[in-house]
N, CA and C of each residue as an Amber inpcrd file, in Angstrom:
protein
   321
  -7.8290000  16.3250000  -1.5950000  -6.4220000  16.2270000  -2.2580000
  -7.2200000  16.4090000  -3.3850000  -6.6470000  17.3060000  -4.1800000
  -6.9870000  17.0150000  -5.9230000  -6.4750000  15.7320000  -6.5430000
  -5.6310000  15.4610000  -6.6380000  -5.0470000  14.4580000  -7.0410000
  -5.0030000  13.4020000  -6.1980000  -5.6400000  11.8580000  -6.5190000
  -5.6490000  11.1200000  -5.6790000  -5.0860000   9.4070000  -6.1930000
  -4.2960000   8.9420000  -5.8220000  -3.5450000   7.7650000  -6.2330000
  -4.8100000   6.9150000  -7.0820000  -4.6590000   5.8620000  -7.9580000
  -5.2330000   4.9180000  -8.3650000  -4.7880000   3.7110000  -7.5800000
  -5.9800000   2.4980000  -6.9950000  -5.3970000   1.7810000  -6.3950000
  -6.6400000   0.2920000  -7.0190000  -5.6960000  -0.6650000  -7.0970000
  -6.1560000  -2.0320000  -7.2870000  -5.5310000  -3.1120000  -6.7280000
  -6.6280000  -4.0130000  -6.2790000  -6.0840000  -5.2240000  -5.4870000
  -6.6510000  -6.5310000  -5.9490000  -5.6920000  -7.4270000  -5.4660000
  -6.1900000  -8.7310000  -5.4480000  -6.1810000  -9.5700000  -4.2410000
  -6.9600000 -10.4660000  -4.1140000  -7.1380000 -11.0950000  -2.7010000
  -7.2090000 -12.6440000  -3.1310000  -6.2340000 -13.3800000  -2.1530000
  -6.2400000 -14.6880000  -2.5970000  -6.4090000 -15.5280000  -0.8060000
  -7.7960000 -16.5020000  -1.1390000  -8.2400000 -17.2060000   0.4470000
  -8.0290000 -15.8670000   1.3630000  -8.2750000 -14.7500000   1.1770000
  -8.9570000 -13.5550000   2.1900000 -10.2220000 -13.5240000   2.8510000
 -10.8260000 -13.8920000   3.9970000 -12.2420000 -13.7940000   3.9700000
 -12.8290000 -12.4930000   3.8920000 -14.1150000 -12.2710000   3.4260000
 -14.7190000 -10.9170000   2.6190000 -14.5580000  -9.9100000   4.2990000
 -14.2980000 -10.2900000   5.2930000 -14.4150000  -9.4540000   6.2180000
 -13.1440000  -8.1070000   6.6320000 -11.9270000  -9.2880000   6.1370000
 -10.9560000  -8.9280000   6.2760000 -10.6090000  -7.9240000   4.7390000
 -10.7890000  -8.7380000   3.6090000 -10.8940000  -7.5200000   2.4840000
 -11.3950000  -6.4110000   2.6440000 -12.6980000  -6.1490000   3.4890000
 -13.1510000  -4.6050000   3.5240000 -11.9530000  -3.9530000   4.7560000
 -11.5960000  -4.8300000   5.9220000 -10.7620000  -4.0710000   6.4860000
  -9.6180000  -3.6130000   5.6190000  -9.2920000  -4.6140000   5.0160000
  -7.7720000  -4.2610000   4.2330000  -8.0760000  -2.6690000   3.4440000
  -9.3440000  -2.6420000   2.7980000  -9.5920000  -1.5370000   1.8690000
  -9.7600000  -0.1630000   2.7560000 -10.1650000  -0.1480000   4.1780000
 -10.4290000   1.2680000   5.0070000  -8.7840000   1.2350000   5.1800000
  -8.1030000   0.1070000   5.2170000  -6.4130000   0.8070000   6.1030000
  -5.7590000   1.2160000   5.1590000  -6.2410000   1.0040000   3.5940000
  -5.3040000   1.1360000   2.6220000  -5.8450000   2.4320000   2.0700000
  -7.2770000   3.0010000   2.3430000  -7.5670000   4.0470000   2.0810000
  -7.0730000   5.4610000   3.2060000  -6.8360000   4.6530000   4.6490000
  -6.4730000   5.6410000   5.6210000  -5.1720000   6.3560000   5.6100000
  -4.2770000   5.2740000   5.1230000  -2.8730000   5.4530000   5.0890000
  -2.8960000   6.3740000   3.6730000  -3.3350000   6.3240000   2.7100000
  -3.4520000   7.2250000   1.5630000  -3.7940000   8.6310000   2.1550000
  -4.9230000   8.5260000   2.7820000  -5.6810000  10.2520000   3.2220000
  -4.9890000  10.7370000   4.5300000  -4.3620000   9.7540000   5.3440000
  -3.7870000  10.5980000   6.2450000  -2.3840000  10.3880000   6.5780000
  -1.7010000   9.2010000   6.3740000  -0.3980000   9.2210000   6.2980000
   0.7450000   9.7630000   5.2040000  -0.3200000   9.6490000   3.7670000
   0.5220000   9.7240000   2.7340000   0.4170000  10.8810000   2.1570000
  -0.6610000  11.7050000   2.7650000  -1.0620000  12.7510000   2.3430000
  -0.3230000  14.2320000   1.6970000   0.5260000  14.3980000   2.8030000
   1.9950000  15.4180000   2.4390000   2.8530000  15.0360000   1.3480000
   2.7720000  13.7120000   1.5740000   4.0100000  13.3050000   0.5040000
   3.4100000  13.1500000  -0.7560000   1.9330000  12.9240000  -1.0470000
   1.5400000  12.9180000  -2.3520000   1.1430000  14.1390000  -2.9330000
   1.2650000  15.2610000  -2.0400000   1.1980000  16.5390000  -2.5330000
   2.4780000  17.2540000  -2.9870000   3.2410000  16.8250000  -2.2750000
   4.4080000  17.1720000  -3.2650000   4.6640000  16.3550000  -4.4420000
   4.2480000  15.2730000  -4.3220000   4.3940000  14.7610000  -5.7140000
   3.9150000  15.2970000  -7.3250000   2.7580000  15.3820000  -6.4790000
   1.6760000  16.2820000  -7.4140000   1.8000000  17.8240000  -7.4250000
   2.2430000  18.2950000  -6.5830000   3.0260000  19.9290000  -6.9340000
   3.7270000  20.1100000  -7.8140000   4.9660000  19.1530000  -7.6480000
   6.1120000  19.1990000  -8.5660000   5.6410000  18.9260000 -10.1310000
   4.5770000  18.0530000 -10.3270000   4.3250000  18.0120000 -11.7870000
   2.9640000  17.6050000 -11.5190000   2.2180000  18.3370000 -12.3360000
   0.3020000  18.3830000 -11.8280000  -0.0670000  17.2210000 -12.3850000
   0.5190000  16.5180000 -13.4170000  -0.2920000  15.4910000 -14.3830000
   0.5100000  14.1990000 -13.9030000   1.1620000  14.0910000 -12.4770000
   1.7660000  12.9930000 -11.9700000   1.1360000  11.5210000 -11.7160000
   1.2430000  10.3950000 -12.2170000   0.6860000   9.3250000 -11.8760000
   0.9870000   8.6060000 -10.8300000   0.2870000   8.4570000  -9.7870000
   0.4760000   7.6930000  -8.6750000  -0.6830000   6.3790000  -8.5160000
   0.1620000   5.0760000  -8.4740000  -0.8110000   4.1210000  -8.5540000
  -0.2010000   2.8340000  -7.4360000  -1.0190000   2.1770000  -6.8040000
  -0.8910000   1.4210000  -5.8270000  -1.6360000   0.3130000  -6.2350000
  -0.8170000  -0.7230000  -6.3830000  -1.4280000  -1.8820000  -6.5680000
  -1.0980000  -3.1610000  -5.5330000  -1.9000000  -3.7490000  -5.1940000
  -1.5450000  -4.8560000  -3.9940000  -2.2840000  -5.8960000  -4.6040000
  -1.3530000  -7.4860000  -3.6480000  -1.8990000  -8.3830000  -3.5150000
  -1.6190000  -9.2200000  -2.3320000  -2.7180000  -9.6790000  -1.5610000
  -2.8740000  -9.9880000  -0.6070000  -3.0370000 -11.4450000  -0.3420000
  -2.5950000 -12.0730000   0.2470000  -3.0520000 -13.6440000   0.3490000
  -2.9760000 -14.2450000   1.8910000  -3.6080000 -15.1540000   2.0200000
  -3.9390000 -15.6680000   3.5050000  -3.4360000 -16.9980000   3.2840000
  -2.5050000 -17.4110000   4.1570000  -2.0260000 -19.0440000   3.9250000
  -2.4880000 -20.1330000   4.5150000  -1.9210000 -20.9400000   4.3750000
  -2.7550000 -22.2330000   5.2800000  -2.5740000 -22.1650000   6.8600000
  -1.8050000 -21.2780000   7.5800000  -1.4380000 -21.4300000   8.9340000
  -2.3020000 -20.3860000   9.2070000  -3.2920000 -19.4230000   8.4010000
  -4.0990000 -18.4710000   8.6380000  -2.9650000 -17.0240000   9.1260000
  -2.1530000 -16.7320000   8.4680000  -0.8880000 -15.5930000   8.4030000
  -1.1550000 -15.3300000   7.0960000  -0.7870000 -13.8000000   6.8720000
  -0.9320000 -13.1980000   5.5430000   0.4620000 -12.4980000   5.2850000
   0.3430000 -12.7970000   3.7110000   1.5340000 -12.2030000   3.0410000
   1.4290000 -11.2090000   1.9200000   2.2120000 -10.4770000   1.5620000
   1.7080000  -9.5090000   0.4900000   2.6140000  -9.0680000  -0.7430000
   2.2230000  -8.3280000  -1.5500000   3.0500000  -7.5800000  -2.3740000
   2.6610000  -6.4630000  -2.5610000   2.9040000  -5.3340000  -2.6310000
   2.9100000  -4.1440000  -3.0740000   3.6840000  -3.3970000  -4.1060000
   3.0710000  -2.6200000  -5.1200000   3.5350000  -1.8730000  -6.2600000
   3.2160000  -0.5610000  -5.9120000   4.2990000  -0.0270000  -5.5040000
   3.8130000   1.8110000  -5.8400000   4.3840000   2.0630000  -6.3370000
   3.7200000   2.9720000  -7.2510000   4.2870000   3.4690000  -8.6200000
   3.7650000   5.1550000  -8.6010000   5.0320000   5.9450000  -8.6090000
   4.7990000   7.3510000  -8.6070000   5.7090000   8.4510000  -9.4770000
   4.8140000   8.6930000 -10.1660000   5.7340000   9.6230000 -11.4800000
   6.7640000   8.6900000 -12.2540000   6.2060000   7.7890000 -12.5830000
   6.8850000   6.7950000 -13.2700000   8.2750000   6.0140000 -12.4930000
   8.2390000   5.8960000 -11.5850000   9.0430000   5.4510000 -10.6690000
   8.5160000   4.2980000  -9.9300000   9.0380000   3.0950000  -9.5850000
   8.1780000   1.8960000  -8.6580000   9.0590000   1.8440000  -7.3280000
   8.2910000   1.4600000  -6.7070000   8.8310000   1.0850000  -4.9870000
   8.2170000  -0.3790000  -4.8420000   8.9000000  -1.2890000  -5.2790000
   8.1510000  -2.8260000  -4.7400000   8.0740000  -3.1830000  -3.4660000
   7.3450000  -3.4670000  -2.8380000   7.1460000  -3.9560000  -1.3210000
   6.9550000  -5.8630000  -1.1370000   7.3920000  -6.6180000  -1.1070000
   7.2500000  -8.0800000  -0.0910000   7.2460000  -8.4360000   0.9810000
   6.3950000  -8.7080000   1.4300000   6.7310000  -9.3300000   2.9690000
   7.8020000 -10.4270000   2.7470000   8.4250000 -10.0070000   4.0550000
   9.4950000 -11.4070000   4.2520000   9.0830000 -12.3370000   5.1280000
   7.9920000 -11.8990000   6.0350000   7.6150000 -12.5640000   6.8460000
   6.1150000 -12.6530000   6.7230000   5.2050000 -13.4220000   7.4410000
   4.0470000 -13.7900000   7.5160000   3.4270000 -12.9130000   8.7050000
   2.3780000 -12.2860000   8.7310000   1.6980000 -11.7800000   9.4190000
   0.3120000 -12.2300000  10.2280000   0.2230000 -12.2270000  11.2140000
  -1.0850000 -12.5190000  11.9190000  -1.5360000 -11.7380000  11.6890000
  -1.7640000 -10.5530000  11.7890000  -2.6820000  -9.4390000  11.6700000
  -2.3970000  -8.7180000  10.5280000  -3.6150000  -8.6460000   9.4210000
  -3.3570000  -8.1420000   8.2460000  -3.2240000  -6.7240000   8.2480000
  -3.8510000  -5.8900000   9.2560000  -3.7010000  -4.5900000   9.6490000
  -2.1900000  -4.2390000   9.6510000  -1.6890000  -4.7490000  10.2220000
   0.0860000  -4.6710000  10.7490000   0.8600000  -4.8080000   9.2340000
   0.2280000  -5.9590000   8.6060000   1.1960000  -5.8690000   7.1240000
   0.7240000  -4.8340000   5.9450000  -0.8030000  -4.4570000   6.2250000
  -0.6170000  -3.2380000   5.2650000  -0.0310000  -2.1810000   5.7370000
  -0.3040000  -1.7200000   7.3600000   0.6220000  -0.4930000   7.6980000
   2.0880000  -0.4580000   7.4970000   2.7320000  -1.6450000   7.6720000
   3.9870000  -1.5920000   7.1060000   4.4920000  -1.4610000   5.8900000
   3.8490000  -1.7370000   4.9460000   4.0420000  -1.5840000   3.4770000
   4.1150000  -0.3400000   3.3650000   2.9050000   0.4260000   3.9360000
   2.7720000   2.0880000   3.9790000   3.5970000   2.5890000   4.5400000
   4.2690000   2.1460000   5.4490000   5.5060000   2.4840000   6.3460000
   6.5330000   2.9950000   5.6410000   6.9760000   1.6120000   4.8850000
   8.1470000   1.7980000   4.2570000   8.1140000   2.6430000   3.0370000
   6.9610000   2.3480000   2.2540000   6.6850000   3.6370000   1.0210000
   6.8730000   4.8140000   1.4670000   6.2590000   5.2360000   2.6290000
   6.3380000   6.6540000   3.0010000   7.6330000   6.8800000   3.4580000
   9.0210000   5.6720000   3.9930000  10.1610000   6.2760000   4.0880000
  10.9090000   6.6660000   2.9220000  10.6070000   5.4590000   1.8330000
  11.0670000   6.2280000   0.6860000  10.9890000   7.3320000   0.0300000
   9.5350000   7.8790000   0.3670000   9.0870000   9.0440000  -0.4610000
   9.8070000  10.3410000   0.3380000   9.8470000   9.7950000   1.8900000
  10.6270000  11.2050000   2.5340000  12.0060000  10.9330000   1.9500000
  12.6570000  10.1980000   1.4420000  14.1920000  10.1900000   0.5640000
  14.0800000  11.0880000  -0.3750000  13.0580000  11.3350000  -1.0550000
  13.2090000  11.7410000  -2.6550000  13.3390000  13.4090000  -2.2430000
  13.6930000  14.1530000  -3.1390000  14.1430000  15.3760000  -3.5160000
  13.0540000  16.1700000  -3.8330000
């Protein structure tokens, strides 16, 4: 993909091995699940900016909560987990699923 999103993250009380897993899952979601949606954004506007900023926290019950801000061509799609997730990979995939649903509704 010629254009790729800018990704930034912050982790709070998340073990290092889980941080590595999260980064891998985010990368896979961008490469495999969002690729056609991102191509559509970039083909409509060559200099479109796509950014993904996320914060993930492990709470005292060893469950995960997160907030994601997906920016695409100056539009914002915020996602905040309303429930705690036992498995961090489920949380990340859920956030990207919601973003993909939003993008599928765009003209």
